[in-house]
Short mmCIF file of C-alpha atoms in Angstrom, two decimals:
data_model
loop_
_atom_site.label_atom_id
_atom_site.label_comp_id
_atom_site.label_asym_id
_atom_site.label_seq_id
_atom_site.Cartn_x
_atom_site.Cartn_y
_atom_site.Cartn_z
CA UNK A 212 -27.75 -17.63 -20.59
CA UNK A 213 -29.56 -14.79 -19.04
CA UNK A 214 -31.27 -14.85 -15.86
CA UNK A 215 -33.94 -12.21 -14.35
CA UNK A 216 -32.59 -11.71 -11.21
CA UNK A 217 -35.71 -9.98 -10.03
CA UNK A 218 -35.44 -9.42 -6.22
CA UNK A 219 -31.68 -8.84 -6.55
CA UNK A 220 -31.79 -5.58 -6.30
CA UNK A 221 -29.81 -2.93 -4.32
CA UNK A 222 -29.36 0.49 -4.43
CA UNK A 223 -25.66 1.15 -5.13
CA UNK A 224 -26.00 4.38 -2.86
CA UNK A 225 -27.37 2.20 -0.09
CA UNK A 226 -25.00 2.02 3.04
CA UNK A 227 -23.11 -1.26 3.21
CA UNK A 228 -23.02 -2.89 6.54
CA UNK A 229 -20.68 -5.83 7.01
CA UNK A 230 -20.58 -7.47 10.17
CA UNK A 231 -17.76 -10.62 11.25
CA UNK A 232 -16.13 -12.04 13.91
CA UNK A 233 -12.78 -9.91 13.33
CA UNK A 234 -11.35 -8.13 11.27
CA UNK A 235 -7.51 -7.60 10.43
CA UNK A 236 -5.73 -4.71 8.94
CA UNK A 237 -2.50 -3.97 8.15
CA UNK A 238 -0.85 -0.63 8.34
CA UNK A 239 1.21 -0.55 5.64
CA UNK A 240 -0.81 -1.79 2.91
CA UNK A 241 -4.28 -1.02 4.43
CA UNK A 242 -5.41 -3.96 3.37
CA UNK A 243 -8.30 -5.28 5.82
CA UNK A 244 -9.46 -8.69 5.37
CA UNK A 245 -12.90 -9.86 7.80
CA UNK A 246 -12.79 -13.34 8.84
CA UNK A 247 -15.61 -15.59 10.55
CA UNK A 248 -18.81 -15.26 9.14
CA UNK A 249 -18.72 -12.24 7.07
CA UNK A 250 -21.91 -11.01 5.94
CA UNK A 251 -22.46 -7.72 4.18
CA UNK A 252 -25.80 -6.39 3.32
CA UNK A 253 -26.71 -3.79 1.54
CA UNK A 254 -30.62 -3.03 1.20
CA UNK A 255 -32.30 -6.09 0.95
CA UNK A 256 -28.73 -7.87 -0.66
CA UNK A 257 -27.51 -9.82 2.01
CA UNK A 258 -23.98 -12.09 1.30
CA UNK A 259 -22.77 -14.53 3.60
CA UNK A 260 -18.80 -15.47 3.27
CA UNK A 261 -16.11 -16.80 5.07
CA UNK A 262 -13.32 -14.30 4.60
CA UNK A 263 -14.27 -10.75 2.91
CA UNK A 264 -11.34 -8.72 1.96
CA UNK A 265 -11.52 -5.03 0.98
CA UNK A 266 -10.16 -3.12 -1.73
CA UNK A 267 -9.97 0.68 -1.72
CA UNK A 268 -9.28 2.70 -4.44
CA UNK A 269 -5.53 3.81 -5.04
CA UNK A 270 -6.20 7.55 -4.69
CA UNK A 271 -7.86 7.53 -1.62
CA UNK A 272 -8.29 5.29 1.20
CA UNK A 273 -11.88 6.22 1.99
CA UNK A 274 -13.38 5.11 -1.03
CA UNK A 275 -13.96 1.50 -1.23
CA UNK A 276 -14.04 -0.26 -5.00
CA UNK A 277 -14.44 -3.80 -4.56
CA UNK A 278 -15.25 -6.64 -1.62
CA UNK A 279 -13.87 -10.31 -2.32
CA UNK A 280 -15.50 -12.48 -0.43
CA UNK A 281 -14.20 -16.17 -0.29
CA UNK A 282 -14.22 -19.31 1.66
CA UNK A 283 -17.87 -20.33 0.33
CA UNK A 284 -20.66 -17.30 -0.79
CA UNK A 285 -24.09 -17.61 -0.55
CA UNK A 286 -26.22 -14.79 -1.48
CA UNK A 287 -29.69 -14.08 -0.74
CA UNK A 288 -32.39 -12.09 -1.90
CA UNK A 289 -36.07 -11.91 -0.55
CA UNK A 290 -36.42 -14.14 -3.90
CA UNK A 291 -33.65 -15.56 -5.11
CA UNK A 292 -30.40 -17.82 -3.50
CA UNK A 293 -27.13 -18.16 -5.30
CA UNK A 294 -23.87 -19.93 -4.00
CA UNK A 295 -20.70 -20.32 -5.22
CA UNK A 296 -17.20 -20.58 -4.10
CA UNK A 297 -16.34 -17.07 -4.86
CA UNK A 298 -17.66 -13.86 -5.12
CA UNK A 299 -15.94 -10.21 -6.02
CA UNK A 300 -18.53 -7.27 -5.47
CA UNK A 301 -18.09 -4.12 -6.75
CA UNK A 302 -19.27 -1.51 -5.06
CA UNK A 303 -18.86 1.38 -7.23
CA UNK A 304 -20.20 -0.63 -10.75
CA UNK A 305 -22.80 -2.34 -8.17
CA UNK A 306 -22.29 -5.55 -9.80
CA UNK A 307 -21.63 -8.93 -8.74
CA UNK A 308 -19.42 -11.33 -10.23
CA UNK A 309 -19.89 -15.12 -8.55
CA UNK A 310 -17.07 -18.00 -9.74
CA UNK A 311 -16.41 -21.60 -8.86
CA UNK A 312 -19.88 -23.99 -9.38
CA UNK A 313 -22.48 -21.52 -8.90
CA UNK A 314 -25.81 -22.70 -7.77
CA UNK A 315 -28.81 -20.02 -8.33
CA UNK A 316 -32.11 -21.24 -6.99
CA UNK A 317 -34.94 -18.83 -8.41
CA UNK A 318 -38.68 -20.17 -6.42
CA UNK A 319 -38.75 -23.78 -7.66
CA UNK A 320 -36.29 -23.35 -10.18
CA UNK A 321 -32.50 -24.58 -9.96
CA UNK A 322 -29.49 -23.58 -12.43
CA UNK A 323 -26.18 -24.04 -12.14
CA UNK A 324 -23.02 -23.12 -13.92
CA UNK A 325 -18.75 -21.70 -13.60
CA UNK A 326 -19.79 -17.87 -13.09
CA UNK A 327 -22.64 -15.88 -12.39
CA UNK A 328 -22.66 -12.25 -13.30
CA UNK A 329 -25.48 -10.04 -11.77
CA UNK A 330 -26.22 -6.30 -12.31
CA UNK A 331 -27.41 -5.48 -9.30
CA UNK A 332 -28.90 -1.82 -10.32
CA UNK A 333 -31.32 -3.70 -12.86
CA UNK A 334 -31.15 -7.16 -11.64
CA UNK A 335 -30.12 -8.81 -14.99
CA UNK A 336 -27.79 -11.60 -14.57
CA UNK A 337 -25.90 -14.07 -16.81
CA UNK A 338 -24.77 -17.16 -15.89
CA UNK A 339 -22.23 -19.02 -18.11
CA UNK A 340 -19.85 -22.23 -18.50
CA UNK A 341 -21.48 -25.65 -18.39
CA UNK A 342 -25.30 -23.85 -17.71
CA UNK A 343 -27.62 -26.77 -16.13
CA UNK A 344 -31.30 -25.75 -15.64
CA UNK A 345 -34.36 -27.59 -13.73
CA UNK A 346 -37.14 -26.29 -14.72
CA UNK A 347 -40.04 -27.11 -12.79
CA UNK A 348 -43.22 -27.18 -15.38
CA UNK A 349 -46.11 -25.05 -13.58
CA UNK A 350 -48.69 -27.52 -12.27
CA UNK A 351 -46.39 -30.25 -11.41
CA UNK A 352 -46.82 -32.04 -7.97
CA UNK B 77 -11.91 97.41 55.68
CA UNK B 78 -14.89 96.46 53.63
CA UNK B 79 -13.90 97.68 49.92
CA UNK B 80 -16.55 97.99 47.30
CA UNK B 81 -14.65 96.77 44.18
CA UNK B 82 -15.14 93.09 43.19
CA UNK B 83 -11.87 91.90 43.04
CA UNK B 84 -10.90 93.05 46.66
CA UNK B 85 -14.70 90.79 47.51
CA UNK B 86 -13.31 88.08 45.15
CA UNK B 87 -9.68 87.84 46.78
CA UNK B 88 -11.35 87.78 50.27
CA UNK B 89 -13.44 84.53 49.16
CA UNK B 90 -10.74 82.95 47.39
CA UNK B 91 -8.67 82.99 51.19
CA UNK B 92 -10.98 81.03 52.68
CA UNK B 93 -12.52 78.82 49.74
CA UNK B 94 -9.09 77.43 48.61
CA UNK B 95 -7.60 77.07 51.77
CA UNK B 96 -10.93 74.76 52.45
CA UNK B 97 -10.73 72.61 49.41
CA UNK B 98 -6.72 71.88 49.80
CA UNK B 99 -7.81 70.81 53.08
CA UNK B 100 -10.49 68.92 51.39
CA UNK B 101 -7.83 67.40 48.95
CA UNK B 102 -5.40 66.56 51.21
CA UNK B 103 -7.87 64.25 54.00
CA UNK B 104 -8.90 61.74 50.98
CA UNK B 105 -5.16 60.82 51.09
CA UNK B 106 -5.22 59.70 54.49
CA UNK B 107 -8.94 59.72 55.53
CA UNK B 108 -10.99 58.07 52.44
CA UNK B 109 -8.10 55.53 50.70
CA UNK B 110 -7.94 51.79 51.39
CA UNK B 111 -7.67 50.21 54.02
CA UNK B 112 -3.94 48.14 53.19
CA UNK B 113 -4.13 44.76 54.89
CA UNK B 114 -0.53 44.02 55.92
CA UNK B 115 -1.84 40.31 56.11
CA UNK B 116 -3.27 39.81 52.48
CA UNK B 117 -0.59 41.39 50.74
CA UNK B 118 1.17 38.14 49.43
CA UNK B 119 -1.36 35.48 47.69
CA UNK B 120 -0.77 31.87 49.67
CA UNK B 121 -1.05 29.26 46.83
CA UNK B 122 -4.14 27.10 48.14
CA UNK B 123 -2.53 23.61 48.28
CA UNK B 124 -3.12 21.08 50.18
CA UNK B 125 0.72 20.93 51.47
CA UNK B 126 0.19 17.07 53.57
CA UNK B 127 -1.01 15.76 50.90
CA UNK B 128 1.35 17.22 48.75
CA UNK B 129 3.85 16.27 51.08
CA UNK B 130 2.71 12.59 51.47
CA UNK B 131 2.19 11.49 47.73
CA UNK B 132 5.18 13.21 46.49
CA UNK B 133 3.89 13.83 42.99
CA UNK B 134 5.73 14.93 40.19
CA UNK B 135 4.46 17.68 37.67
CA UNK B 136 4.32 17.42 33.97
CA UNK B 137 5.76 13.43 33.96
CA UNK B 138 7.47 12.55 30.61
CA UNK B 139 8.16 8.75 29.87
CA UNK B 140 9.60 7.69 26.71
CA UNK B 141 11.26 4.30 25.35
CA UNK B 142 11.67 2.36 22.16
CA UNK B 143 10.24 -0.66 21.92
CA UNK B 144 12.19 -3.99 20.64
CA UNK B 145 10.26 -3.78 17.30
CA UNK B 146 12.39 -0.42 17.04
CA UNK B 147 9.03 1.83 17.06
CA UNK B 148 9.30 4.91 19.61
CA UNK B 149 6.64 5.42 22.65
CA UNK B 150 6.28 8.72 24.69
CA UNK B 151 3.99 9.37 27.32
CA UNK B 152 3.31 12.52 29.01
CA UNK B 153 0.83 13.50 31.63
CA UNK B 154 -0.02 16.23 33.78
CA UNK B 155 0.88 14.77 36.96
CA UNK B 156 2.00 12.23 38.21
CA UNK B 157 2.00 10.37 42.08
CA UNK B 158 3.26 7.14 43.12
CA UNK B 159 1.00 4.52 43.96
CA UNK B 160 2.00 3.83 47.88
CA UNK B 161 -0.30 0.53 47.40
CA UNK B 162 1.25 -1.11 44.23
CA UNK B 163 4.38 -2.11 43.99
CA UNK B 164 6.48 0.89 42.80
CA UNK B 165 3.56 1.90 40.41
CA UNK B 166 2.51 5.34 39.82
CA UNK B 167 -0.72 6.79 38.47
CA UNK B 168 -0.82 10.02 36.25
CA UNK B 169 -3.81 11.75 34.79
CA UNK B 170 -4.72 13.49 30.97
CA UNK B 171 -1.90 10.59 30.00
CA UNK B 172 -0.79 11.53 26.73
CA UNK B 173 0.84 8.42 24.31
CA UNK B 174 3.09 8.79 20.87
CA UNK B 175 4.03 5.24 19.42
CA UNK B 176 5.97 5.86 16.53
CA UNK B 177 6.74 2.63 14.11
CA UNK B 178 9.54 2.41 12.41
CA UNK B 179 8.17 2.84 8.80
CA UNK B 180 6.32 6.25 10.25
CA UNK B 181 2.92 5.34 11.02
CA UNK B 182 2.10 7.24 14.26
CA UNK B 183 -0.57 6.28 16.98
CA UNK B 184 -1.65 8.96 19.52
CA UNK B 185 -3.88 7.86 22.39
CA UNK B 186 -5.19 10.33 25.53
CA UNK B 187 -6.82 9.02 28.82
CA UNK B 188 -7.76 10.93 32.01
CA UNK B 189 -6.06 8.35 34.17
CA UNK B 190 -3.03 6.30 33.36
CA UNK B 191 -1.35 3.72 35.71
CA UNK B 192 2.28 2.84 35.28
CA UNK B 193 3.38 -1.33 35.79
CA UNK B 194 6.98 -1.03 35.39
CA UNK B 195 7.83 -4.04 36.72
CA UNK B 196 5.16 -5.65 34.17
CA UNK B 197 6.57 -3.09 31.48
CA UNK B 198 2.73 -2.15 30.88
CA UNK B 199 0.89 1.38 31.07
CA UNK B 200 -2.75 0.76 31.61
CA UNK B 201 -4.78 4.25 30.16
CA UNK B 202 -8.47 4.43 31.66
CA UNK B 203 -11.11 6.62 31.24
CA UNK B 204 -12.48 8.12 27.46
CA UNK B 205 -9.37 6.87 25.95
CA UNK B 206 -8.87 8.06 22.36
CA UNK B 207 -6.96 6.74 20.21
CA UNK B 208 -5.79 7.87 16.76
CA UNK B 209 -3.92 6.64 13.83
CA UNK B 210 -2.19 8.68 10.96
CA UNK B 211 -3.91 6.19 8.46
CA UNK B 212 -7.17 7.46 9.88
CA UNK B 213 -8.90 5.19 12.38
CA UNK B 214 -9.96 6.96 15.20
CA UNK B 215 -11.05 4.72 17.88
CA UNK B 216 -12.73 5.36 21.44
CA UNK B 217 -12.49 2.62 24.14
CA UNK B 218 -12.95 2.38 28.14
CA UNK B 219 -9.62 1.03 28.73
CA UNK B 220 -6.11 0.66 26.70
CA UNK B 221 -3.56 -1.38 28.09
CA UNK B 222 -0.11 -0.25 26.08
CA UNK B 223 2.57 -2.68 26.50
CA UNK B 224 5.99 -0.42 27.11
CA UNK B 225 8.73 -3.12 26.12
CA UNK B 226 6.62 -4.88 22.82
CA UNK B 227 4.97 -1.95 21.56
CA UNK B 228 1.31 -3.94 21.81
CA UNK B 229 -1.82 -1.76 22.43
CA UNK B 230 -4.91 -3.25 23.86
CA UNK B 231 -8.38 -2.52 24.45
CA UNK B 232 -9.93 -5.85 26.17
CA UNK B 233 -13.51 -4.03 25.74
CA UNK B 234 -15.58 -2.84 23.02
CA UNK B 235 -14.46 -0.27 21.18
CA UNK B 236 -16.07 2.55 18.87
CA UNK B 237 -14.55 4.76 16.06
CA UNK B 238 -14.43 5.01 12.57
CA UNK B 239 -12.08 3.86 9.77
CA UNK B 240 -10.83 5.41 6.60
CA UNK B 241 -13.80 3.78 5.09
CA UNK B 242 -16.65 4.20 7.40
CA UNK B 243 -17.69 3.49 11.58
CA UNK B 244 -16.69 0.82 13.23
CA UNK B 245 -17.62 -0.96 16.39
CA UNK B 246 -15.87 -4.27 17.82
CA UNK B 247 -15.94 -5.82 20.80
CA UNK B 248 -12.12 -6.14 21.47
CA UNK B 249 -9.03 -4.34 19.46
CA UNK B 250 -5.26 -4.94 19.44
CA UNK B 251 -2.34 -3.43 17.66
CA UNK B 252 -0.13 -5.82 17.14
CA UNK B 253 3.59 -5.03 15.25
CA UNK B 254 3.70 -7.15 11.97
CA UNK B 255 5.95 -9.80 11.72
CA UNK B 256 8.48 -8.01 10.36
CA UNK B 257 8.00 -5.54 13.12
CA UNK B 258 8.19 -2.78 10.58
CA UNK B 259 4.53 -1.89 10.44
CA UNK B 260 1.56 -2.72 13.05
CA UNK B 261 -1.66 -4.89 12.25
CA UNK B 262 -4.47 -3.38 13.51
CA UNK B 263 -6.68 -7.00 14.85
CA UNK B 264 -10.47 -6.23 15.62
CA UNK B 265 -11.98 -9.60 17.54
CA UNK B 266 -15.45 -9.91 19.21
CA UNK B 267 -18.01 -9.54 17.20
CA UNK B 268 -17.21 -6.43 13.99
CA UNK B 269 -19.38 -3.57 12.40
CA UNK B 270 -18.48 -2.27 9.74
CA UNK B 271 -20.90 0.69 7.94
CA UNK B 272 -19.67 1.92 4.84
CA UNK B 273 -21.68 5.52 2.98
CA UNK B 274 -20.29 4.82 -0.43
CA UNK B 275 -19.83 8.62 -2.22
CA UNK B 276 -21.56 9.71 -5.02
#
């Protein structure tokens, strides 16, 4: 099912900020993992995780590809909220790929599903795997 | 005797002109050169010999150890004095560290002031410390506290640099050697910021 994720918008060029309690990196590997409230923004994209580790890409070091955030995500748009367990955003495709019961809350509107994929350059998203929707009629109390 | 031809007029002048200026020649040897002061002749170096003499310092200090992970530390400074306070101490300034892991991965740090703990196998570096990695972090801090026998490096404050994949500021850093004590874990506590410019 596809989903207008409106306000989820950010600029791919935008500088992402990610701010934690610590942060870890080993040497060898250069993997770095931040731990303890991890929340990245970028633009007006905010995400909220537990742990957030960062990949790089192989060549070189300096060029970050994706951020896997874990441990619970919620992310949050002027507009729109979505949580899930799970969340792997890639920085170069600007996209954002949320597993493990999603929960997207659009104004009065709830849906839920397995995996939530959102383009964040147009906003389009699709949500898939067991897809519940509330729909709130207009006018309701 | 006075002769009418010129050159019996010209030879007359010339005996008493060049007789004058050899004269002339010869007095700014003796008369016009300087004045040599005796005194001056050899420079004194201007040091302050008592104090010299009371903090017995030692010039261009070189310290260098392995620590038990196996990963090599050197330290020079420019010069070094012994701390008659402390305990067998000794305080050195523009410290300059090497830690060298075993797998390769260097870490160079330089501080204007470094203090020596032997007895608590520690090297305290003060004052802009820099500090370096060859995986590219490059990170400033106040103070750096670098552990001589367990090749752990410390900055208790807040720290400021940039990483391979953008700036960086924390409020505490500490290299610790991984558990296999091959490579070292870079551990940023205290509150992290992290801003990354992705490229085009």
């Amino acid at each position: 099912q596809s989903v207008d994720f409106g306000g989820l918008r950010a600029d791919k060029t935008a500088p992402v900020e990610v701010t934690a309690d610590s942060l870890n990196v080993n040497q060898e590997s250069g993997q770095a993992v931040f731990s303890g409230n991890v929340e990245v923004t970028q633009g007006d994209m905010h995400m909220k995780a537990a742990e957030l580790e960062v990949f790089y890409a192989s060549d070189k070091r300096s060029e970050i590809t994706r951020l896997h955030a874990t441990g619970g995500v919620t992310l949050v748009s002027p507009t729109e909220a979505a949580e899930a367990e799970e969340a792997v955003y890639d920085v170069k495709a600007g996209t954002v790929v949320m597993t493990g019961n999603v929960l997207l809350t659009q104004g009065d509107n709830v849906m839920s599903g397995n995996k939530l994929n959102v383009d964040l350059s147009t906003g389009a998203g699709t949500m898939d795997g067991r897809v519940r929707t509330l729909l709130k009629p207009a006018g309701s109390k | 005797m006075m002769y009418d031809n010129s050159h019996t007029r010209l030879v007359t002048w010339a005996k008493i002109v060049l007789p004058l200026l050899a004269l002339a020649l010869l007095s700014t040897i003796f008369l016009v050169s300087r004045r040599i002061d005796p005194s001056a002749a050899i420079p004194y170096a201007k040091v302050d010999v008592e104090k010299l003499a009371r903090e017995n310092a030692v010039t261009r200090p070189e310290y260098s150890g392995v620590t038990d992970t196996g990963a090599t530390l050197s330290v020079t400074a420019a010069q070094a004095r012994t701390q008659p306070s402390q305990d067998q101490g000794a305080s050195a300034d523009q410290v300059a560290a090497k830690l060298t892991a075993p797998d390769g991965h260097v870490t160079d740090l330089s501080a204007n002031e470094g203090l020596f703990q032997p007895n608590s196998n520690r090297i305290d570096l003060t004052g802009k410390v820099a500090m370096q990695t060859s995986d590219g972090y490059r990170v400033n801090s106040d103070k750096v506290e670098l552990q001589t026998d367990s090749s752990i490096l410390t900055s208790p404050g807040p720290i400021h640099g940039t990483s391979p994949f953008g700036t960086l500021d924390a409020g505490y850093m500490q290299m610790v050697p991984t558990a296999d004590g091959s490579s070292h874990d870079l551990v940023f506590k205290q509150g992290v910021k992290l801003v990354y410019q992705p490229q085009q």
